[in-house]
Tab-separated table of C-alpha atoms and ligand atoms in Angstrom:
chain	number	residue	atom	x	y	z
A	1	MET	CA	109.729	17.404	133.458
A	2	PHE	CA	110.379	16.994	129.783
A	3	GLY	CA	107.733	17.609	127.173
A	4	LEU	CA	107.630	21.416	127.415
A	5	LYS	CA	107.595	23.079	124.040
A	6	GLU	CA	110.541	25.356	123.399
A	7	ASP	CA	108.319	28.060	121.947
A	8	TRP	CA	106.091	28.376	125.026
A	9	SER	CA	106.406	31.876	126.347
A	10	LEU	CA	105.609	30.871	129.920
A	11	ASP	CA	107.927	31.970	132.674
A	12	VAL	CA	108.999	28.500	133.764
A	13	ASN	CA	112.190	27.295	135.351
A	14	GLU	CA	114.859	25.911	133.067
A	15	ARG	CA	114.395	22.176	132.658
A	16	TYR	CA	116.331	20.159	135.192
A	17	PHE	CA	116.354	16.386	135.081
A	18	THR	CA	116.566	14.149	138.108
A	19	LEU	CA	117.456	10.450	138.148
A	20	ASP	CA	113.727	9.672	137.884
A	21	ASP	CA	113.703	11.245	134.429
A	22	TYR	CA	116.060	8.510	133.173
A	23	CYS	CA	114.743	5.493	135.145
A	24	GLY	CA	112.403	3.257	133.184
A	25	ALA	CA	110.786	-0.035	134.172
A	26	GLU	CA	111.881	-1.822	137.326
A	27	PRO	CA	114.952	-3.954	136.481
A	28	ARG	CA	114.377	-7.710	136.445
A	29	TRP	CA	117.958	-8.923	136.674
A	30	CYS	CA	118.876	-11.635	139.223
A	31	SER	CA	119.847	-10.749	142.754
A	32	GLY	CA	123.622	-10.200	142.980
A	33	CYS	CA	123.954	-9.556	139.246
A	34	GLY	CA	126.415	-6.824	138.225
A	35	ASP	CA	124.037	-5.274	135.691
A	36	PRO	CA	122.038	-3.006	138.066
A	37	GLY	CA	125.235	-1.244	139.157
A	38	ILE	CA	126.062	-0.473	135.532
A	39	LEU	CA	122.537	0.820	134.926
A	40	THR	CA	122.787	3.073	137.988
A	41	ALA	CA	126.064	4.522	136.712
A	42	VAL	CA	124.462	5.199	133.318
A	43	HIS	CA	121.487	6.953	134.964
A	44	LYS	CA	123.863	9.105	137.018
A	45	VAL	CA	125.988	10.069	134.027
A	46	CYS	CA	122.825	11.028	132.103
A	47	ARG	CA	121.625	13.114	135.058
A	48	ASP	CA	124.991	14.784	135.639
A	49	ALA	CA	125.334	15.594	131.945
A	50	GLN	CA	121.666	16.758	131.949
A	51	LEU	CA	121.010	14.867	128.736
A	52	LEU	CA	117.663	15.617	127.153
A	53	PRO	CA	115.705	12.375	127.631
A	54	GLU	CA	113.902	12.885	124.325
A	55	LYS	CA	117.269	13.198	122.557
A	56	THR	CA	118.850	10.132	124.165
A	57	VAL	CA	118.615	6.612	122.737
A	58	ALA	CA	119.642	3.329	124.374
A	59	VAL	CA	120.235	0.535	121.858
A	60	SER	CA	120.859	-3.135	122.577
A	61	GLY	CA	120.999	-6.583	121.028
A	62	ILE	CA	119.932	-9.731	122.881
A	63	GLY	CA	121.018	-11.031	126.276
A	64	CYS	CA	120.699	-10.090	129.932
A	65	SER	CA	122.580	-6.819	129.383
A	66	SER	CA	120.403	-5.980	126.424
A	67	ARG	CA	117.401	-5.415	128.676
A	68	LEU	CA	118.925	-2.034	129.546
A	69	PRO	CA	116.797	0.086	127.154
A	70	HIS	CA	113.669	-1.092	129.040
A	71	TYR	CA	115.120	0.374	132.209
A	72	MET	CA	115.716	3.810	130.713
A	73	SER	CA	112.924	6.337	130.211
A	74	THR	CA	114.651	7.686	127.124
A	75	TYR	CA	114.077	6.378	123.624
A	76	GLY	CA	115.313	2.832	123.140
A	77	PHE	CA	115.689	0.023	120.650
A	78	HIS	CA	115.940	-3.593	121.863
A	79	GLY	CA	117.158	-5.176	118.665
A	80	LEU	CA	118.211	-8.540	117.314
A	81	HIS	CA	121.056	-10.723	118.529
A	82	GLY	CA	124.409	-9.118	117.711
A	83	ARG	CA	122.832	-6.180	115.884
A	84	ALA	CA	123.010	-3.397	118.453
A	85	LEU	CA	125.916	-1.665	116.736
A	86	PRO	CA	124.522	-1.470	113.182
A	87	VAL	CA	121.240	-0.138	114.561
A	88	ALA	CA	123.105	2.418	116.678
A	89	CYS	CA	125.282	3.455	113.722
A	90	GLY	CA	122.174	3.793	111.543
A	91	ILE	CA	120.509	6.050	114.107
A	92	LYS	CA	123.632	8.165	114.510
A	93	SER	CA	124.191	8.566	110.802
A	94	ARG	CA	120.689	9.960	110.229
A	95	ARG	CA	120.228	11.739	113.579
A	96	PRO	CA	123.647	13.036	114.627
A	97	ASP	CA	121.964	15.238	117.226
A	98	LEU	CA	120.988	12.215	119.362
A	99	ASP	CA	123.040	10.865	122.249
A	100	ILE	CA	123.518	7.139	121.662
A	101	TRP	CA	124.196	4.459	124.288
A	102	VAL	CA	124.797	0.842	123.358
A	103	ALA	CA	124.423	-2.054	125.810
A	104	THR	CA	125.741	-5.381	124.600
A	105	GLY	CA	127.260	-8.534	126.067
A	106	ASP	CA	130.135	-10.914	125.357
A	107	GLY	CA	127.901	-13.311	123.429
A	108	ASP	CA	126.039	-10.544	121.622
A	109	CYS	CA	129.081	-8.440	120.653
A	110	PHE	CA	131.997	-10.858	120.362
A	111	SER	CA	130.223	-13.797	118.714
A	112	ILE	CA	127.247	-13.244	116.424
A	113	GLY	CA	127.943	-9.490	116.378
A	114	ALA	CA	131.695	-9.774	115.813
A	115	ALA	CA	131.691	-8.387	112.269
A	116	HIS	CA	129.653	-5.366	113.340
A	117	TRP	CA	131.902	-4.853	116.360
A	118	VAL	CA	135.061	-4.553	114.237
A	119	HIS	CA	133.581	-2.240	111.610
A	120	ALA	CA	131.693	-0.061	114.075
A	121	LEU	CA	134.989	0.524	115.880
A	122	ARG	CA	136.609	1.580	112.627
A	123	TYR	CA	133.681	3.886	111.735
A	124	ASN	CA	134.201	5.578	115.111
A	125	MET	CA	130.763	7.193	115.282
A	126	ASP	CA	130.070	9.220	118.392
A	127	MET	CA	128.417	6.877	120.913
A	128	THR	CA	129.079	5.119	124.205
A	129	VAL	CA	129.380	1.339	123.914
A	130	LEU	CA	129.213	-0.701	127.118
A	131	VAL	CA	130.037	-4.400	126.864
A	132	PHE	CA	128.770	-6.335	129.857
A	133	ASP	CA	131.239	-9.231	129.784
A	134	ASN	CA	130.318	-11.999	132.217
A	135	GLY	CA	131.910	-14.844	130.244
A	136	ILE	CA	128.686	-16.782	129.617
A	137	TYR	CA	125.381	-16.710	127.757
A	138	GLY	CA	123.266	-15.927	130.828
A	139	LEU	CA	119.839	-15.274	129.302
A	140	THR	CA	119.818	-18.623	127.515
A	141	LYS	CA	121.153	-20.371	130.623
A	142	LYS	CA	124.853	-21.071	130.717
A	143	GLN	CA	126.155	-21.763	127.252
A	144	THR	CA	129.812	-21.235	126.362
A	145	SER	CA	130.446	-17.688	125.136
A	146	PRO	CA	133.580	-16.394	123.362
A	147	THR	CA	135.025	-15.254	126.704
A	148	THR	CA	134.207	-18.336	128.815
A	149	PRO	CA	137.476	-19.537	130.389
A	150	GLN	CA	138.892	-22.771	128.990
A	151	ASP	CA	137.801	-25.882	130.954
A	152	PHE	CA	134.925	-24.012	132.615
A	153	PRO	CA	131.893	-26.377	132.521
A	154	THR	CA	128.838	-25.019	130.728
A	155	ASN	CA	125.630	-26.524	129.383
A	156	THR	CA	127.088	-26.737	125.889
A	157	HIS	CA	130.453	-28.065	127.130
A	158	PRO	CA	129.697	-30.001	130.343
A	159	SER	CA	133.291	-31.237	130.532
A	160	GLY	CA	134.614	-27.718	130.177
A	161	ALA	CA	134.935	-25.117	127.424
A	162	LEU	CA	137.295	-26.541	124.837
A	163	LEU	CA	139.093	-23.468	123.544
A	164	PRO	CA	141.032	-20.665	125.201
A	165	PRO	CA	138.804	-17.563	125.482
A	166	LEU	CA	138.840	-14.701	123.012
A	167	ASN	CA	140.679	-11.651	124.298
A	168	PRO	CA	138.284	-8.859	123.289
A	169	LEU	CA	140.706	-6.054	124.015
A	170	THR	CA	143.549	-7.394	121.883
A	171	VAL	CA	141.042	-7.483	119.015
A	172	THR	CA	139.664	-4.013	119.807
A	173	LEU	CA	143.106	-2.455	120.104
A	174	GLY	CA	144.055	-4.002	116.780
A	175	VAL	CA	141.289	-2.294	114.801
A	176	THR	CA	142.138	0.735	112.652
A	177	ASN	CA	140.823	4.144	113.727
A	178	ILE	CA	139.747	3.251	117.295
A	179	SER	CA	139.444	6.263	119.553
A	180	PHE	CA	138.600	5.270	123.155
A	181	VAL	CA	139.119	1.908	124.871
A	182	ALA	CA	138.702	1.373	128.613
A	183	GLN	CA	138.186	-1.526	131.011
A	184	ILE	CA	136.485	-1.629	134.411
A	185	VAL	CA	134.810	-4.071	136.821
A	186	ASP	CA	131.148	-3.656	137.779
A	187	TRP	CA	131.758	-3.863	141.540
A	188	ASN	CA	133.844	-0.712	141.880
A	189	ALA	CA	130.968	1.786	141.716
A	190	PRO	CA	132.940	5.082	141.948
A	191	LEU	CA	135.409	4.037	139.266
A	192	LEU	CA	132.660	2.541	137.111
A	193	TYR	CA	130.867	5.894	137.198
A	194	GLU	CA	134.061	7.803	136.330
A	195	THR	CA	134.827	5.418	133.469
A	196	ILE	CA	131.359	5.712	131.941
A	197	LYS	CA	131.421	9.481	132.458
A	198	ALA	CA	134.768	9.763	130.616
A	199	ALA	CA	133.492	7.449	127.880
A	200	HIS	CA	130.405	9.567	127.389
A	201	ALA	CA	132.426	12.806	127.352
A	202	HIS	CA	134.675	11.485	124.571
A	203	ARG	CA	133.668	12.397	121.012
A	204	GLY	CA	133.859	9.252	118.895
A	205	MET	CA	133.118	5.615	119.732
A	206	SER	CA	133.909	4.960	123.375
A	207	PHE	CA	134.328	1.257	123.930
A	208	VAL	CA	134.167	0.093	127.551
A	209	ARG	CA	134.599	-3.554	128.480
A	210	ILE	CA	132.992	-4.145	131.861
A	211	VAL	CA	133.934	-7.335	133.701
A	212	GLN	CA	130.490	-8.188	135.028
A	213	ARG	CA	129.333	-10.583	137.731
A	214	CYS	CA	126.861	-13.328	136.923
A	215	PRO	CA	126.507	-15.153	140.246
A	216	ILE	CA	123.860	-17.469	138.833
A	217	TYR	CA	126.030	-19.216	136.233
A	218	VAL	CA	129.673	-18.192	136.578
A	219	GLU	CA	130.076	-17.026	140.140
A	220	SER	CA	133.588	-18.411	140.489
A	221	ILE	CA	134.991	-16.332	137.602
A	222	SER	CA	134.324	-12.918	139.128
A	223	LYS	CA	134.662	-14.188	142.704
A	224	ASP	CA	138.248	-15.196	141.987
A	225	ILE	CA	138.968	-11.664	140.798
A	226	GLN	CA	137.076	-10.040	143.666
A	227	ASP	CA	138.846	-12.177	146.270
A	228	ASP	CA	142.309	-11.420	144.913
A	229	PRO	CA	142.956	-7.699	144.334
A	230	GLY	CA	146.374	-8.689	142.950
A	231	LYS	CA	144.558	-9.789	139.778
A	232	LEU	CA	143.757	-6.165	138.909
A	233	LEU	CA	146.149	-3.465	137.701
A	234	LEU	CA	145.014	0.151	138.122
A	235	LEU	CA	146.201	2.428	135.310
A	236	ASN	CA	147.044	5.977	136.351
A	237	HIS	CA	147.678	9.028	134.217
A	238	PRO	CA	146.625	12.689	134.218
A	239	ASP	CA	144.927	12.028	130.840
A	240	GLY	CA	143.335	8.794	132.058
A	241	ILE	CA	140.189	8.069	134.079
A	242	HIS	CA	139.841	10.183	137.211
A	243	VAL	CA	140.371	7.945	140.251
A	244	PRO	CA	138.191	9.183	143.140
A	245	GLU	CA	139.793	9.687	146.512
A	246	GLY	CA	140.152	6.474	148.488
A	247	VAL	CA	139.653	4.197	145.481
A	248	GLU	CA	143.345	3.836	144.710
A	249	ARG	CA	144.057	1.963	147.922
A	250	LEU	CA	141.615	-0.796	146.865
A	251	PHE	CA	144.213	-1.810	144.272
A	252	GLU	CA	147.433	-3.619	145.096
A	253	ASN	CA	148.952	-2.959	141.693
A	254	HIS	CA	149.225	0.449	140.071
A	255	GLN	CA	150.946	1.501	136.895
A	256	GLU	CA	151.420	4.770	135.046
A	257	HIS	CA	150.022	4.410	131.528
A	258	ASP	CA	149.815	7.160	128.929
A	259	PRO	CA	146.561	6.505	127.020
A	260	SER	CA	148.059	7.885	123.813
A	261	ASP	CA	150.531	4.952	123.769
A	262	LEU	CA	148.808	2.304	121.645
A	263	SER	CA	151.733	-0.129	121.639
A	264	ARG	CA	151.874	-0.155	125.423
A	265	ALA	CA	148.082	-0.567	125.618
A	266	ARG	CA	148.387	-3.665	123.429
A	267	GLU	CA	151.119	-5.078	125.655
A	268	LEU	CA	149.005	-4.475	128.760
A	269	VAL	CA	146.008	-6.418	127.471
A	270	GLN	CA	148.140	-9.266	126.143
A	271	ASP	CA	149.304	-10.061	129.656
A	272	THR	CA	146.338	-12.065	130.944
A	273	SER	CA	147.814	-12.565	134.416
A	274	ARG	CA	146.373	-9.179	135.478
A	275	ILE	CA	143.333	-7.231	134.329
A	276	PRO	CA	144.246	-3.614	133.522
A	277	ILE	CA	141.615	-1.199	134.855
A	278	GLY	CA	141.315	2.294	133.431
A	279	LEU	CA	141.816	4.032	130.128
A	280	LEU	CA	143.918	1.948	127.767
A	281	TYR	CA	143.792	4.137	124.705
A	282	ARG	CA	142.378	7.447	123.525
A	283	ASN	CA	142.835	9.249	120.229
A	284	PRO	CA	140.622	12.346	120.063
A	285	ASP	CA	141.756	12.956	116.472
A	286	ALA	CA	140.517	9.668	115.002
A	287	GLN	CA	138.238	10.290	112.014
A	288	ARG	CA	134.502	10.011	112.637
A	289	TYR	CA	132.169	8.628	110.025
A	290	ASP	CA	129.178	10.418	111.578
A	291	GLU	CA	130.911	13.751	111.026
A	292	MET	CA	131.466	12.884	107.386
A	293	THR	CA	127.831	11.933	106.850
A	294	ARG	CA	126.726	14.984	108.806
A	295	ILE	CA	128.600	17.213	106.372
A	296	GLY	CA	126.561	15.594	103.632
A	297	MET	CA	123.304	16.168	105.502
A	298	GLU	CA	124.016	19.841	105.953
A	299	MET	CA	124.518	20.445	102.221
A	300	THR	CA	121.833	22.398	100.441
A	301	GLU	CA	119.750	20.646	97.800
A	302	GLN	CA	121.633	22.606	95.109
A	303	GLU	CA	125.014	21.554	96.540
A	304	LYS	CA	123.880	17.909	96.549
A	305	LEU	CA	122.711	18.234	92.939
A	306	ASP	CA	126.004	19.863	91.904
A	307	GLY	CA	127.933	17.056	93.632
A	308	LEU	CA	125.858	14.429	91.828
A	309	ASN	CA	126.395	16.103	88.443
A	310	GLU	CA	130.108	16.316	89.139
A	311	ALA	CA	130.245	12.590	89.897
A	312	LEU	CA	128.235	11.768	86.754
A	313	ASP	CA	130.624	13.869	84.640
A	314	LYS	CA	133.646	12.289	86.280
A	315	PHE	CA	132.553	8.755	85.489
A	316	ALA	CA	131.016	9.791	82.152
A	317	ILE	CA	127.685	8.195	83.042
B	401	LIG	S1	121.668	-14.778	134.467
B	401	LIG	FE1	123.547	-13.797	135.215
B	401	LIG	S2	123.862	-12.016	133.873
B	401	LIG	FE2	121.744	-12.692	133.621
B	401	LIG	S3	120.565	-11.425	135.034
B	401	LIG	FE3	121.077	-13.346	136.105
B	401	LIG	S4	122.994	-12.917	137.195
B	401	LIG	FE4	122.709	-11.312	135.664
């Protein structure tokens, strides 16, 4: 169990964490919801990576997905609507030693949080961002979200959503300095685990859009995809997401995609007739803002003072 002091000279076994060490309160999502499967994958990745629970932080905004920090027994911050990313970036910039997970939804991230989404991607701080995209505001009971399909009836647009939905991945892949972009569905548990594991292993901001079931308000959206495997396109590549044995045959459509090819990634997400599943883009060399601020934090007081004096001289203040 965690809580042992490092300086204790007792002859105790090395700390080993089980799933119980990451499980928090009992989840209160609806029956059939895709969120519990995502949570389970996160718990497993934490366990398999043997993350220190006291050095792990789950951050969220508002929405069904944003209840995730309550279901982790790590540190957590259930923030304001759309503000998961600035909180997460703030934590990372001052405590680069912490492992940061962000849970957000289509309403939270792509609407009220849209400005933070774009700039957090560009800042590329080291954290794992999971967007639970169910195409609706579920917590506030079926209002049109940025990714609700056009003509789909909601409580705010009873005759059907008026506009075509936002394509979150065309936006994401258009932002400067992105470093990891993947897409997965919540109902393929082995591939979901592998995707989140790869996202967590990446150094920089890993952005994972998860097509998530909400059977209470938008059952037909995910059911259409589940019932027709031809709607999905599995991306294969030695540098991509590991596809566990037996999973490949669940997909009718496969395609080789080199995740270093940004132009091709953009083409893939522009074609809305099929949902590409796997790693769309990875750039391990993208600059990281948290590394830059970390350099600053590791300076001695004298070095900071010298830097300040240099700046004052430069601008003749
Ligand atoms: S309203 Fe939808 S997204 Fe929210 S918990 Fe229920 S099924 Fe899940």
